[in-house]
Amino acid sequence: MACACLGIVALLAAPRAFEQALRADAAGSSLLEVETEGTAVSLRPGTDSEIRVAATGAWSGPRPEVSVGTGDGRVSVRATCRTGCSLQLDIAVPAGLAARVSAGSGAISASGLASPLDLRTGTGTIDVRGAAGPVGLRTGSGTATLADSRSSRVSVETSRGAVRGDFSEPPVALDVVTDTGAVDLSLPAGTEYAVETHSDTAPMISLPVNRTARHAVTVRTGKGGIRIH
Protein backbone atom coordinates (compact mmCIF):
# COMPACT_ATOMS: atom_id res chain seq x y z
CA MET A 1 0.00 0.00 0.00
CA ALA A 2 2.84 2.38 0.92
CA CYS A 3 4.50 1.79 -2.45
CA ALA A 4 1.22 2.40 -4.26
CA CYS A 5 0.71 5.69 -2.40
CA LEU A 6 4.21 6.85 -3.23
CA GLY A 7 3.58 6.04 -6.87
CA ILE A 8 0.39 8.12 -6.87
CA VAL A 9 2.20 11.09 -5.27
CA ALA A 10 4.99 10.89 -7.84
CA LEU A 11 2.44 10.76 -10.66
CA LEU A 12 0.58 13.80 -9.32
CA ALA A 13 3.85 15.75 -9.02
CA ALA A 14 5.06 14.92 -12.53
CA PRO A 15 5.68 18.10 -14.58
CA ARG A 16 3.07 19.00 -17.18
CA ALA A 17 3.93 20.64 -20.45
CA PHE A 18 2.86 24.26 -20.97
CA GLU A 19 2.32 25.93 -24.34
CA GLN A 20 0.56 29.18 -25.14
CA ALA A 21 0.59 31.48 -28.17
CA LEU A 22 -0.49 35.11 -27.84
CA ARG A 23 -0.43 38.10 -30.17
CA ALA A 24 -1.27 41.78 -30.20
CA ASP A 25 -1.24 44.47 -32.90
CA ALA A 26 1.53 46.96 -32.14
CA ALA A 27 0.48 49.50 -34.78
CA GLY A 28 0.46 52.91 -33.09
CA SER A 29 2.65 51.67 -30.21
CA SER A 30 6.23 52.78 -29.57
CA LEU A 31 7.25 50.40 -26.78
CA LEU A 32 7.17 46.71 -25.92
CA GLU A 33 7.23 46.33 -22.15
CA VAL A 34 7.91 42.86 -20.72
CA GLU A 35 7.72 42.08 -17.00
CA THR A 36 8.43 38.54 -15.83
CA GLU A 37 9.30 36.48 -12.77
CA GLY A 38 11.14 33.17 -13.07
CA THR A 39 11.00 33.32 -16.87
CA ALA A 40 13.59 33.35 -19.66
CA VAL A 41 12.92 35.88 -22.42
CA SER A 42 14.12 35.83 -26.02
CA LEU A 43 13.53 38.72 -28.45
CA ARG A 44 13.83 38.46 -32.23
CA PRO A 45 12.71 40.54 -35.25
CA GLY A 46 9.09 40.19 -36.30
CA THR A 47 7.78 40.16 -39.86
CA ASP A 48 4.73 42.43 -39.46
CA SER A 49 3.13 44.88 -37.01
CA GLU A 50 2.08 42.19 -34.55
CA ILE A 51 3.77 41.20 -31.30
CA ARG A 52 3.83 37.40 -31.26
CA VAL A 53 4.54 35.57 -28.00
CA ALA A 54 5.26 31.83 -27.86
CA ALA A 55 5.36 30.57 -24.27
CA THR A 56 6.69 27.07 -23.60
CA GLY A 57 7.71 25.25 -20.45
CA ALA A 58 6.63 22.81 -17.78
CA TRP A 59 4.96 23.04 -14.38
CA SER A 60 4.21 20.87 -11.39
CA GLY A 61 3.13 23.56 -8.92
CA PRO A 62 1.11 26.70 -9.71
CA ARG A 63 0.30 26.98 -13.40
CA PRO A 64 2.32 29.64 -15.31
CA GLU A 65 0.49 32.85 -16.18
CA VAL A 66 1.11 34.79 -19.40
CA SER A 67 -0.83 37.80 -20.68
CA VAL A 68 -0.56 40.42 -23.43
CA GLY A 69 -2.27 43.81 -23.42
CA THR A 70 -2.16 47.16 -25.22
CA GLY A 71 -2.68 50.75 -24.14
CA ASP A 72 -0.95 54.11 -23.62
CA GLY A 73 1.23 53.61 -26.69
CA ARG A 74 2.71 50.33 -25.53
CA VAL A 75 2.26 46.58 -25.71
CA SER A 76 2.62 44.90 -22.31
CA VAL A 77 3.62 41.28 -21.79
CA ARG A 78 3.37 39.80 -18.29
CA ALA A 79 4.51 36.34 -17.22
CA THR A 80 4.79 34.60 -13.85
CA CYS A 81 6.43 31.23 -13.22
CA ARG A 82 6.46 30.20 -9.55
CA THR A 83 7.73 27.13 -7.66
CA GLY A 84 7.95 23.94 -9.72
CA CYS A 85 7.87 25.80 -13.02
CA SER A 86 10.11 26.56 -15.99
CA LEU A 87 9.03 28.99 -18.68
CA GLN A 88 10.51 30.48 -21.87
CA LEU A 89 9.02 33.41 -23.80
CA ASP A 90 9.98 33.80 -27.45
CA ILE A 91 8.79 37.23 -28.60
CA ALA A 92 8.74 38.54 -32.18
CA VAL A 93 9.23 42.32 -32.11
CA PRO A 94 8.01 44.53 -35.00
CA ALA A 95 10.58 46.80 -36.63
CA GLY A 96 11.01 50.18 -34.95
CA LEU A 97 9.46 49.13 -31.62
CA ALA A 98 11.66 49.81 -28.58
CA ALA A 99 11.83 46.99 -26.04
CA ARG A 100 12.07 47.16 -22.27
CA VAL A 101 12.40 43.88 -20.36
CA SER A 102 12.41 43.60 -16.57
CA ALA A 103 12.91 40.10 -15.16
CA GLY A 104 13.05 39.29 -11.47
CA SER A 105 15.03 36.23 -12.43
CA GLY A 106 15.71 34.57 -15.77
CA ALA A 107 18.02 34.89 -18.75
CA ILE A 108 17.35 37.50 -21.44
CA SER A 109 18.52 37.34 -25.04
CA ALA A 110 17.94 39.55 -28.08
CA SER A 111 19.08 39.03 -31.66
CA GLY A 112 19.01 41.18 -34.78
CA LEU A 113 17.07 44.15 -33.37
CA ALA A 114 17.73 47.71 -34.54
CA SER A 115 15.44 49.51 -32.07
CA PRO A 116 16.39 50.69 -28.53
CA LEU A 117 16.81 47.93 -25.92
CA ASP A 118 16.57 48.25 -22.13
CA LEU A 119 17.11 44.80 -20.62
CA ARG A 120 17.26 44.12 -16.87
CA THR A 121 17.31 40.95 -14.76
CA GLY A 122 17.94 40.35 -11.07
CA THR A 123 19.52 36.95 -11.62
CA GLY A 124 20.43 35.66 -15.06
CA THR A 125 22.59 36.21 -18.10
CA ILE A 126 21.94 38.80 -20.80
CA ASP A 127 23.01 38.06 -24.37
CA VAL A 128 22.54 40.62 -27.17
CA ARG A 129 23.57 39.94 -30.77
CA GLY A 130 23.48 42.21 -33.79
CA ALA A 131 21.93 45.21 -32.01
CA ALA A 132 21.94 48.54 -33.87
CA GLY A 133 20.00 50.89 -31.57
CA PRO A 134 20.87 52.26 -28.12
CA VAL A 135 21.40 49.45 -25.59
CA GLY A 136 21.12 49.40 -21.80
CA LEU A 137 21.85 46.17 -19.90
CA ARG A 138 21.57 45.53 -16.14
CA THR A 139 22.02 42.25 -14.27
CA GLY A 140 22.39 41.66 -10.56
CA SER A 141 24.07 38.28 -10.96
CA GLY A 142 25.10 36.95 -14.35
CA THR A 143 27.27 37.72 -17.36
CA ALA A 144 26.35 40.35 -19.95
CA THR A 145 27.43 39.72 -23.55
CA LEU A 146 27.23 41.82 -26.70
CA ALA A 147 28.21 40.30 -30.06
CA ASP A 148 28.42 41.97 -33.47
CA SER A 149 27.14 45.20 -31.95
CA ARG A 150 26.49 48.22 -34.20
CA SER A 151 25.02 50.31 -31.39
CA SER A 152 26.40 53.82 -31.03
CA ARG A 153 25.43 54.11 -27.35
CA VAL A 154 25.78 51.24 -24.91
CA SER A 155 25.52 51.08 -21.13
CA VAL A 156 26.18 47.85 -19.19
CA GLU A 157 26.07 47.28 -15.44
CA THR A 158 26.50 44.09 -13.40
CA SER A 159 26.78 43.53 -9.67
CA ARG A 160 28.32 40.05 -9.97
CA GLY A 161 29.19 39.06 -13.49
CA ALA A 162 31.65 39.52 -16.32
CA VAL A 163 31.02 41.74 -19.34
CA ARG A 164 32.07 40.81 -22.87
CA GLY A 165 31.55 43.11 -25.83
CA ASP A 166 32.34 42.62 -29.50
CA PHE A 167 31.62 45.64 -31.72
CA SER A 168 31.46 45.61 -35.51
CA GLU A 169 31.10 49.43 -35.55
CA PRO A 170 32.80 51.85 -33.11
CA PRO A 171 30.43 53.10 -30.39
CA VAL A 172 30.19 56.81 -29.70
CA ALA A 173 29.56 56.23 -25.98
CA LEU A 174 30.31 52.95 -24.19
CA ASP A 175 29.95 52.80 -20.42
CA VAL A 176 30.57 49.61 -18.41
CA VAL A 177 30.34 49.16 -14.63
CA THR A 178 30.85 45.96 -12.61
CA ASP A 179 31.09 45.51 -8.85
CA THR A 180 32.69 42.08 -9.29
CA GLY A 181 33.52 40.87 -12.78
CA ALA A 182 36.08 41.19 -15.55
CA VAL A 183 35.47 43.30 -18.65
CA ASP A 184 36.64 42.32 -22.14
CA LEU A 185 35.86 44.69 -25.02
CA SER A 186 36.77 44.18 -28.67
CA LEU A 187 36.46 47.39 -30.72
CA PRO A 188 37.03 48.10 -34.43
CA ALA A 189 40.60 48.97 -35.34
CA GLY A 190 41.44 52.20 -37.16
CA THR A 191 39.44 54.38 -34.75
CA GLU A 192 40.76 56.46 -31.85
CA TYR A 193 39.01 56.20 -28.49
CA ALA A 194 38.90 58.39 -25.40
CA VAL A 195 39.37 55.68 -22.75
CA GLU A 196 38.82 56.07 -19.01
CA THR A 197 39.24 53.11 -16.64
CA HIS A 198 38.97 52.51 -12.89
CA SER A 199 39.96 49.11 -11.47
CA ASP A 200 41.90 47.36 -8.72
CA THR A 201 44.32 46.06 -11.38
CA ALA A 202 46.11 47.71 -14.30
CA PRO A 203 44.03 47.60 -17.49
CA MET A 204 45.24 46.04 -20.72
CA ILE A 205 44.58 48.45 -23.59
CA SER A 206 45.79 47.76 -27.12
CA LEU A 207 44.06 50.27 -29.38
CA PRO A 208 44.63 53.94 -30.30
CA VAL A 209 43.84 56.21 -27.35
CA ASN A 210 43.18 59.95 -27.65
CA ARG A 211 41.60 61.93 -24.82
CA THR A 212 39.82 64.22 -27.30
CA ALA A 213 38.46 61.44 -29.53
CA ARG A 214 34.71 61.48 -30.23
CA HIS A 215 34.37 57.79 -29.33
CA ALA A 216 34.32 57.53 -25.53
CA VAL A 217 34.86 54.30 -23.56
CA THR A 218 34.49 54.29 -19.77
CA VAL A 219 34.98 51.14 -17.69
CA ARG A 220 34.77 50.80 -13.91
CA THR A 221 35.25 47.58 -11.95
CA GLY A 222 35.34 47.02 -8.20
CA LYS A 223 37.06 43.64 -8.60
CA GLY A 224 38.00 42.35 -12.03
CA GLY A 225 40.44 42.92 -14.82
CA ILE A 226 39.88 45.18 -17.83
CA ARG A 227 40.93 44.31 -21.37
CA ILE A 228 40.19 46.68 -24.26
CA HIS A 229 41.46 45.70 -27.68
PDB file of C-alpha atoms in Angstrom:
ATOM      1  CA  MET A   1       0.000   0.000   0.000  1.00  0.00           C
ATOM      2  CA  ALA A   2       2.845   2.376   0.920  1.00  0.00           C
ATOM      3  CA  CYS A   3       4.499   1.794  -2.454  1.00  0.00           C
ATOM      4  CA  ALA A   4       1.217   2.399  -4.259  1.00  0.00           C
ATOM      5  CA  CYS A   5       0.711   5.692  -2.401  1.00  0.00           C
ATOM      6  CA  LEU A   6       4.211   6.849  -3.234  1.00  0.00           C
ATOM      7  CA  GLY A   7       3.583   6.043  -6.871  1.00  0.00           C
ATOM      8  CA  ILE A   8       0.389   8.123  -6.874  1.00  0.00           C
ATOM      9  CA  VAL A   9       2.195  11.090  -5.271  1.00  0.00           C
ATOM     10  CA  ALA A  10       4.993  10.891  -7.844  1.00  0.00           C
ATOM     11  CA  LEU A  11       2.441  10.763 -10.655  1.00  0.00           C
ATOM     12  CA  LEU A  12       0.582  13.804  -9.324  1.00  0.00           C
ATOM     13  CA  ALA A  13       3.851  15.746  -9.017  1.00  0.00           C
ATOM     14  CA  ALA A  14       5.057  14.923 -12.534  1.00  0.00           C
ATOM     15  CA  PRO A  15       5.683  18.100 -14.583  1.00  0.00           C
ATOM     16  CA  ARG A  16       3.069  18.996 -17.177  1.00  0.00           C
ATOM     17  CA  ALA A  17       3.931  20.645 -20.455  1.00  0.00           C
ATOM     18  CA  PHE A  18       2.855  24.260 -20.969  1.00  0.00           C
ATOM     19  CA  GLU A  19       2.325  25.934 -24.345  1.00  0.00           C
ATOM     20  CA  GLN A  20       0.561  29.182 -25.137  1.00  0.00           C
ATOM     21  CA  ALA A  21       0.587  31.482 -28.173  1.00  0.00           C
ATOM     22  CA  LEU A  22      -0.490  35.109 -27.839  1.00  0.00           C
ATOM     23  CA  ARG A  23      -0.431  38.102 -30.173  1.00  0.00           C
ATOM     24  CA  ALA A  24      -1.271  41.782 -30.204  1.00  0.00           C
ATOM     25  CA  ASP A  25      -1.239  44.468 -32.897  1.00  0.00           C
ATOM     26  CA  ALA A  26       1.529  46.955 -32.138  1.00  0.00           C
ATOM     27  CA  ALA A  27       0.476  49.503 -34.777  1.00  0.00           C
ATOM     28  CA  GLY A  28       0.464  52.913 -33.094  1.00  0.00           C
ATOM     29  CA  SER A  29       2.645  51.668 -30.210  1.00  0.00           C
ATOM     30  CA  SER A  30       6.228  52.776 -29.566  1.00  0.00           C
ATOM     31  CA  LEU A  31       7.246  50.402 -26.779  1.00  0.00           C
ATOM     32  CA  LEU A  32       7.174  46.713 -25.923  1.00  0.00           C
ATOM     33  CA  GLU A  33       7.227  46.325 -22.145  1.00  0.00           C
ATOM     34  CA  VAL A  34       7.908  42.858 -20.718  1.00  0.00           C
ATOM     35  CA  GLU A  35       7.720  42.080 -16.995  1.00  0.00           C
ATOM     36  CA  THR A  36       8.432  38.543 -15.826  1.00  0.00           C
ATOM     37  CA  GLU A  37       9.304  36.478 -12.771  1.00  0.00           C
ATOM     38  CA  GLY A  38      11.145  33.170 -13.075  1.00  0.00           C
ATOM     39  CA  THR A  39      11.000  33.321 -16.866  1.00  0.00           C
ATOM     40  CA  ALA A  40      13.587  33.350 -19.658  1.00  0.00           C
ATOM     41  CA  VAL A  41      12.916  35.882 -22.418  1.00  0.00           C
ATOM     42  CA  SER A  42      14.123  35.834 -26.023  1.00  0.00           C
ATOM     43  CA  LEU A  43      13.527  38.721 -28.452  1.00  0.00           C
ATOM     44  CA  ARG A  44      13.827  38.463 -32.233  1.00  0.00           C
ATOM     45  CA  PRO A  45      12.705  40.535 -35.248  1.00  0.00           C
ATOM     46  CA  GLY A  46       9.091  40.192 -36.304  1.00  0.00           C
ATOM     47  CA  THR A  47       7.779  40.161 -39.855  1.00  0.00           C
ATOM     48  CA  ASP A  48       4.735  42.433 -39.460  1.00  0.00           C
ATOM     49  CA  SER A  49       3.128  44.877 -37.011  1.00  0.00           C
ATOM     50  CA  GLU A  50       2.076  42.186 -34.545  1.00  0.00           C
ATOM     51  CA  ILE A  51       3.775  41.198 -31.303  1.00  0.00           C
ATOM     52  CA  ARG A  52       3.825  37.401 -31.258  1.00  0.00           C
ATOM     53  CA  VAL A  53       4.545  35.566 -28.003  1.00  0.00           C
ATOM     54  CA  ALA A  54       5.262  31.832 -27.863  1.00  0.00           C
ATOM     55  CA  ALA A  55       5.363  30.570 -24.267  1.00  0.00           C
ATOM     56  CA  THR A  56       6.691  27.075 -23.598  1.00  0.00           C
ATOM     57  CA  GLY A  57       7.709  25.253 -20.452  1.00  0.00           C
ATOM     58  CA  ALA A  58       6.630  22.815 -17.779  1.00  0.00           C
ATOM     59  CA  TRP A  59       4.960  23.045 -14.378  1.00  0.00           C
ATOM     60  CA  SER A  60       4.208  20.866 -11.385  1.00  0.00           C
ATOM     61  CA  GLY A  61       3.131  23.560  -8.918  1.00  0.00           C
ATOM     62  CA  PRO A  62       1.107  26.702  -9.708  1.00  0.00           C
ATOM     63  CA  ARG A  63       0.297  26.980 -13.404  1.00  0.00           C
ATOM     64  CA  PRO A  64       2.325  29.638 -15.311  1.00  0.00           C
ATOM     65  CA  GLU A  65       0.490  32.846 -16.179  1.00  0.00           C
ATOM     66  CA  VAL A  66       1.109  34.787 -19.400  1.00  0.00           C
ATOM     67  CA  SER A  67      -0.834  37.801 -20.685  1.00  0.00           C
ATOM     68  CA  VAL A  68      -0.560  40.424 -23.427  1.00  0.00           C
ATOM     69  CA  GLY A  69      -2.274  43.811 -23.424  1.00  0.00           C
ATOM     70  CA  THR A  70      -2.162  47.158 -25.219  1.00  0.00           C
ATOM     71  CA  GLY A  71      -2.685  50.753 -24.139  1.00  0.00           C
ATOM     72  CA  ASP A  72      -0.951  54.108 -23.616  1.00  0.00           C
ATOM     73  CA  GLY A  73       1.228  53.608 -26.686  1.00  0.00           C
ATOM     74  CA  ARG A  74       2.712  50.329 -25.527  1.00  0.00           C
ATOM     75  CA  VAL A  75       2.261  46.584 -25.715  1.00  0.00           C
ATOM     76  CA  SER A  76       2.619  44.904 -22.312  1.00  0.00           C
ATOM     77  CA  VAL A  77       3.622  41.276 -21.793  1.00  0.00           C
ATOM     78  CA  ARG A  78       3.368  39.800 -18.293  1.00  0.00           C
ATOM     79  CA  ALA A  79       4.514  36.341 -17.218  1.00  0.00           C
ATOM     80  CA  THR A  80       4.791  34.598 -13.852  1.00  0.00           C
ATOM     81  CA  CYS A  81       6.432  31.226 -13.219  1.00  0.00           C
ATOM     82  CA  ARG A  82       6.463  30.201  -9.554  1.00  0.00           C
ATOM     83  CA  THR A  83       7.730  27.132  -7.662  1.00  0.00           C
ATOM     84  CA  GLY A  84       7.947  23.945  -9.719  1.00  0.00           C
ATOM     85  CA  CYS A  85       7.871  25.803 -13.019  1.00  0.00           C
ATOM     86  CA  SER A  86      10.108  26.557 -15.989  1.00  0.00           C
ATOM     87  CA  LEU A  87       9.026  28.992 -18.678  1.00  0.00           C
ATOM     88  CA  GLN A  88      10.505  30.481 -21.866  1.00  0.00           C
ATOM     89  CA  LEU A  89       9.016  33.409 -23.796  1.00  0.00           C
ATOM     90  CA  ASP A  90       9.981  33.800 -27.446  1.00  0.00           C
ATOM     91  CA  ILE A  91       8.791  37.227 -28.603  1.00  0.00           C
ATOM     92  CA  ALA A  92       8.743  38.536 -32.184  1.00  0.00           C
ATOM     93  CA  VAL A  93       9.235  42.322 -32.113  1.00  0.00           C
ATOM     94  CA  PRO A  94       8.008  44.525 -34.997  1.00  0.00           C
ATOM     95  CA  ALA A  95      10.576  46.800 -36.628  1.00  0.00           C
ATOM     96  CA  GLY A  96      11.006  50.179 -34.946  1.00  0.00           C
ATOM     97  CA  LEU A  97       9.459  49.133 -31.623  1.00  0.00           C
ATOM     98  CA  ALA A  98      11.663  49.806 -28.584  1.00  0.00           C
ATOM     99  CA  ALA A  99      11.830  46.989 -26.038  1.00  0.00           C
ATOM    100  CA  ARG A 100      12.075  47.158 -22.267  1.00  0.00           C
ATOM    101  CA  VAL A 101      12.401  43.879 -20.363  1.00  0.00           C
ATOM    102  CA  SER A 102      12.411  43.599 -16.574  1.00  0.00           C
ATOM    103  CA  ALA A 103      12.913  40.101 -15.156  1.00  0.00           C
ATOM    104  CA  GLY A 104      13.047  39.294 -11.465  1.00  0.00           C
ATOM    105  CA  SER A 105      15.034  36.227 -12.434  1.00  0.00           C
ATOM    106  CA  GLY A 106      15.712  34.570 -15.767  1.00  0.00           C
ATOM    107  CA  ALA A 107      18.019  34.889 -18.747  1.00  0.00           C
ATOM    108  CA  ILE A 108      17.350  37.504 -21.436  1.00  0.00           C
ATOM    109  CA  SER A 109      18.517  37.339 -25.043  1.00  0.00           C
ATOM    110  CA  ALA A 110      17.943  39.547 -28.080  1.00  0.00           C
ATOM    111  CA  SER A 111      19.082  39.027 -31.657  1.00  0.00           C
ATOM    112  CA  GLY A 112      19.014  41.176 -34.784  1.00  0.00           C
ATOM    113  CA  LEU A 113      17.073  44.145 -33.371  1.00  0.00           C
ATOM    114  CA  ALA A 114      17.731  47.713 -34.540  1.00  0.00           C
ATOM    115  CA  SER A 115      15.440  49.507 -32.068  1.00  0.00           C
ATOM    116  CA  PRO A 116      16.388  50.685 -28.530  1.00  0.00           C
ATOM    117  CA  LEU A 117      16.807  47.934 -25.924  1.00  0.00           C
ATOM    118  CA  ASP A 118      16.572  48.253 -22.130  1.00  0.00           C
ATOM    119  CA  LEU A 119      17.110  44.795 -20.617  1.00  0.00           C
ATOM    120  CA  ARG A 120      17.261  44.117 -16.866  1.00  0.00           C
ATOM    121  CA  THR A 121      17.309  40.949 -14.760  1.00  0.00           C
ATOM    122  CA  GLY A 122      17.936  40.354 -11.072  1.00  0.00           C
ATOM    123  CA  THR A 123      19.518  36.946 -11.616  1.00  0.00           C
ATOM    124  CA  GLY A 124      20.435  35.657 -15.059  1.00  0.00           C
ATOM    125  CA  THR A 125      22.592  36.206 -18.104  1.00  0.00           C
ATOM    126  CA  ILE A 126      21.943  38.801 -20.803  1.00  0.00           C
ATOM    127  CA  ASP A 127      23.005  38.060 -24.371  1.00  0.00           C
ATOM    128  CA  VAL A 128      22.536  40.617 -27.173  1.00  0.00           C
ATOM    129  CA  ARG A 129      23.574  39.936 -30.771  1.00  0.00           C
ATOM    130  CA  GLY A 130      23.481  42.213 -33.795  1.00  0.00           C
ATOM    131  CA  ALA A 131      21.935  45.207 -32.011  1.00  0.00           C
ATOM    132  CA  ALA A 132      21.936  48.544 -33.868  1.00  0.00           C
ATOM    133  CA  GLY A 133      20.000  50.888 -31.572  1.00  0.00           C
ATOM    134  CA  PRO A 134      20.865  52.258 -28.115  1.00  0.00           C
ATOM    135  CA  VAL A 135      21.402  49.450 -25.590  1.00  0.00           C
ATOM    136  CA  GLY A 136      21.120  49.405 -21.798  1.00  0.00           C
ATOM    137  CA  LEU A 137      21.846  46.171 -19.898  1.00  0.00           C
ATOM    138  CA  ARG A 138      21.575  45.534 -16.140  1.00  0.00           C
ATOM    139  CA  THR A 139      22.019  42.247 -14.272  1.00  0.00           C
ATOM    140  CA  GLY A 140      22.388  41.660 -10.557  1.00  0.00           C
ATOM    141  CA  SER A 141      24.070  38.280 -10.958  1.00  0.00           C
ATOM    142  CA  GLY A 142      25.101  36.948 -14.354  1.00  0.00           C
ATOM    143  CA  THR A 143      27.273  37.725 -17.359  1.00  0.00           C
ATOM    144  CA  ALA A 144      26.354  40.348 -19.947  1.00  0.00           C
ATOM    145  CA  THR A 145      27.433  39.724 -23.547  1.00  0.00           C
ATOM    146  CA  LEU A 146      27.227  41.819 -26.701  1.00  0.00           C
ATOM    147  CA  ALA A 147      28.210  40.305 -30.055  1.00  0.00           C
ATOM    148  CA  ASP A 148      28.415  41.970 -33.473  1.00  0.00           C
ATOM    149  CA  SER A 149      27.141  45.204 -31.950  1.00  0.00           C
ATOM    150  CA  ARG A 150      26.494  48.220 -34.196  1.00  0.00           C
ATOM    151  CA  SER A 151      25.023  50.314 -31.387  1.00  0.00           C
ATOM    152  CA  SER A 152      26.395  53.824 -31.032  1.00  0.00           C
ATOM    153  CA  ARG A 153      25.429  54.111 -27.353  1.00  0.00           C
ATOM    154  CA  VAL A 154      25.784  51.237 -24.909  1.00  0.00           C
ATOM    155  CA  SER A 155      25.523  51.075 -21.126  1.00  0.00           C
ATOM    156  CA  VAL A 156      26.180  47.853 -19.191  1.00  0.00           C
ATOM    157  CA  GLU A 157      26.067  47.276 -15.442  1.00  0.00           C
ATOM    158  CA  THR A 158      26.499  44.087 -13.402  1.00  0.00           C
ATOM    159  CA  SER A 159      26.776  43.528  -9.673  1.00  0.00           C
ATOM    160  CA  ARG A 160      28.316  40.053  -9.970  1.00  0.00           C
ATOM    161  CA  GLY A 161      29.195  39.062 -13.494  1.00  0.00           C
ATOM    162  CA  ALA A 162      31.650  39.520 -16.318  1.00  0.00           C
ATOM    163  CA  VAL A 163      31.016  41.742 -19.337  1.00  0.00           C
ATOM    164  CA  ARG A 164      32.072  40.813 -22.868  1.00  0.00           C
ATOM    165  CA  GLY A 165      31.550  43.109 -25.828  1.00  0.00           C
ATOM    166  CA  ASP A 166      32.344  42.624 -29.500  1.00  0.00           C
ATOM    167  CA  PHE A 167      31.621  45.639 -31.717  1.00  0.00           C
ATOM    168  CA  SER A 168      31.463  45.606 -35.506  1.00  0.00           C
ATOM    169  CA  GLU A 169      31.102  49.431 -35.553  1.00  0.00           C
ATOM    170  CA  PRO A 170      32.797  51.846 -33.112  1.00  0.00           C
ATOM    171  CA  PRO A 171      30.428  53.098 -30.394  1.00  0.00           C
ATOM    172  CA  VAL A 172      30.192  56.814 -29.699  1.00  0.00           C
ATOM    173  CA  ALA A 173      29.560  56.233 -25.980  1.00  0.00           C
ATOM    174  CA  LEU A 174      30.306  52.951 -24.190  1.00  0.00           C
ATOM    175  CA  ASP A 175      29.954  52.796 -20.415  1.00  0.00           C
ATOM    176  CA  VAL A 176      30.566  49.605 -18.407  1.00  0.00           C
ATOM    177  CA  VAL A 177      30.340  49.157 -14.627  1.00  0.00           C
ATOM    178  CA  THR A 178      30.846  45.964 -12.615  1.00  0.00           C
ATOM    179  CA  ASP A 179      31.092  45.511  -8.853  1.00  0.00           C
ATOM    180  CA  THR A 180      32.693  42.075  -9.293  1.00  0.00           C
ATOM    181  CA  GLY A 181      33.519  40.874 -12.784  1.00  0.00           C
ATOM    182  CA  ALA A 182      36.080  41.185 -15.548  1.00  0.00           C
ATOM    183  CA  VAL A 183      35.470  43.295 -18.650  1.00  0.00           C
ATOM    184  CA  ASP A 184      36.639  42.319 -22.141  1.00  0.00           C
ATOM    185  CA  LEU A 185      35.862  44.693 -25.020  1.00  0.00           C
ATOM    186  CA  SER A 186      36.772  44.176 -28.671  1.00  0.00           C
ATOM    187  CA  LEU A 187      36.460  47.390 -30.718  1.00  0.00           C
ATOM    188  CA  PRO A 188      37.033  48.095 -34.432  1.00  0.00           C
ATOM    189  CA  ALA A 189      40.598  48.974 -35.340  1.00  0.00           C
ATOM    190  CA  GLY A 190      41.437  52.198 -37.160  1.00  0.00           C
ATOM    191  CA  THR A 191      39.443  54.382 -34.751  1.00  0.00           C
ATOM    192  CA  GLU A 192      40.758  56.456 -31.846  1.00  0.00           C
ATOM    193  CA  TYR A 193      39.005  56.198 -28.490  1.00  0.00           C
ATOM    194  CA  ALA A 194      38.904  58.388 -25.397  1.00  0.00           C
ATOM    195  CA  VAL A 195      39.371  55.681 -22.747  1.00  0.00           C
ATOM    196  CA  GLU A 196      38.820  56.069 -19.008  1.00  0.00           C
ATOM    197  CA  THR A 197      39.236  53.112 -16.644  1.00  0.00           C
ATOM    198  CA  HIS A 198      38.968  52.510 -12.890  1.00  0.00           C
ATOM    199  CA  SER A 199      39.957  49.115 -11.472  1.00  0.00           C
ATOM    200  CA  ASP A 200      41.900  47.357  -8.718  1.00  0.00           C
ATOM    201  CA  THR A 201      44.318  46.060 -11.377  1.00  0.00           C
ATOM    202  CA  ALA A 202      46.113  47.705 -14.298  1.00  0.00           C
ATOM    203  CA  PRO A 203      44.027  47.601 -17.488  1.00  0.00           C
ATOM    204  CA  MET A 204      45.243  46.035 -20.724  1.00  0.00           C
ATOM    205  CA  ILE A 205      44.585  48.454 -23.589  1.00  0.00           C
ATOM    206  CA  SER A 206      45.795  47.756 -27.116  1.00  0.00           C
ATOM    207  CA  LEU A 207      44.061  50.273 -29.382  1.00  0.00           C
ATOM    208  CA  PRO A 208      44.630  53.940 -30.300  1.00  0.00           C
ATOM    209  CA  VAL A 209      43.844  56.212 -27.347  1.00  0.00           C
ATOM    210  CA  ASN A 210      43.176  59.947 -27.654  1.00  0.00           C
ATOM    211  CA  ARG A 211      41.604  61.925 -24.822  1.00  0.00           C
ATOM    212  CA  THR A 212      39.823  64.219 -27.300  1.00  0.00           C
ATOM    213  CA  ALA A 213      38.461  61.442 -29.534  1.00  0.00           C
ATOM    214  CA  ARG A 214      34.708  61.475 -30.228  1.00  0.00           C
ATOM    215  CA  HIS A 215      34.372  57.790 -29.327  1.00  0.00           C
ATOM    216  CA  ALA A 216      34.322  57.525 -25.530  1.00  0.00           C
ATOM    217  CA  VAL A 217      34.858  54.302 -23.564  1.00  0.00           C
ATOM    218  CA  THR A 218      34.492  54.294 -19.771  1.00  0.00           C
ATOM    219  CA  VAL A 219      34.984  51.140 -17.695  1.00  0.00           C
ATOM    220  CA  ARG A 220      34.771  50.802 -13.913  1.00  0.00           C
ATOM    221  CA  THR A 221      35.247  47.584 -11.950  1.00  0.00           C
ATOM    222  CA  GLY A 222      35.336  47.024  -8.203  1.00  0.00           C
ATOM    223  CA  LYS A 223      37.056  43.644  -8.599  1.00  0.00           C
ATOM    224  CA  GLY A 224      37.997  42.348 -12.027  1.00  0.00           C
ATOM    225  CA  GLY A 225      40.437  42.919 -14.819  1.00  0.00           C
ATOM    226  CA  ILE A 226      39.877  45.177 -17.827  1.00  0.00           C
ATOM    227  CA  ARG A 227      40.925  44.313 -21.367  1.00  0.00           C
ATOM    228  CA  ILE A 228      40.187  46.676 -24.261  1.00  0.00           C
ATOM    229  CA  HIS A 229      41.459  45.702 -27.679  1.00  0.00           C
TER     230      HIS A 229
END
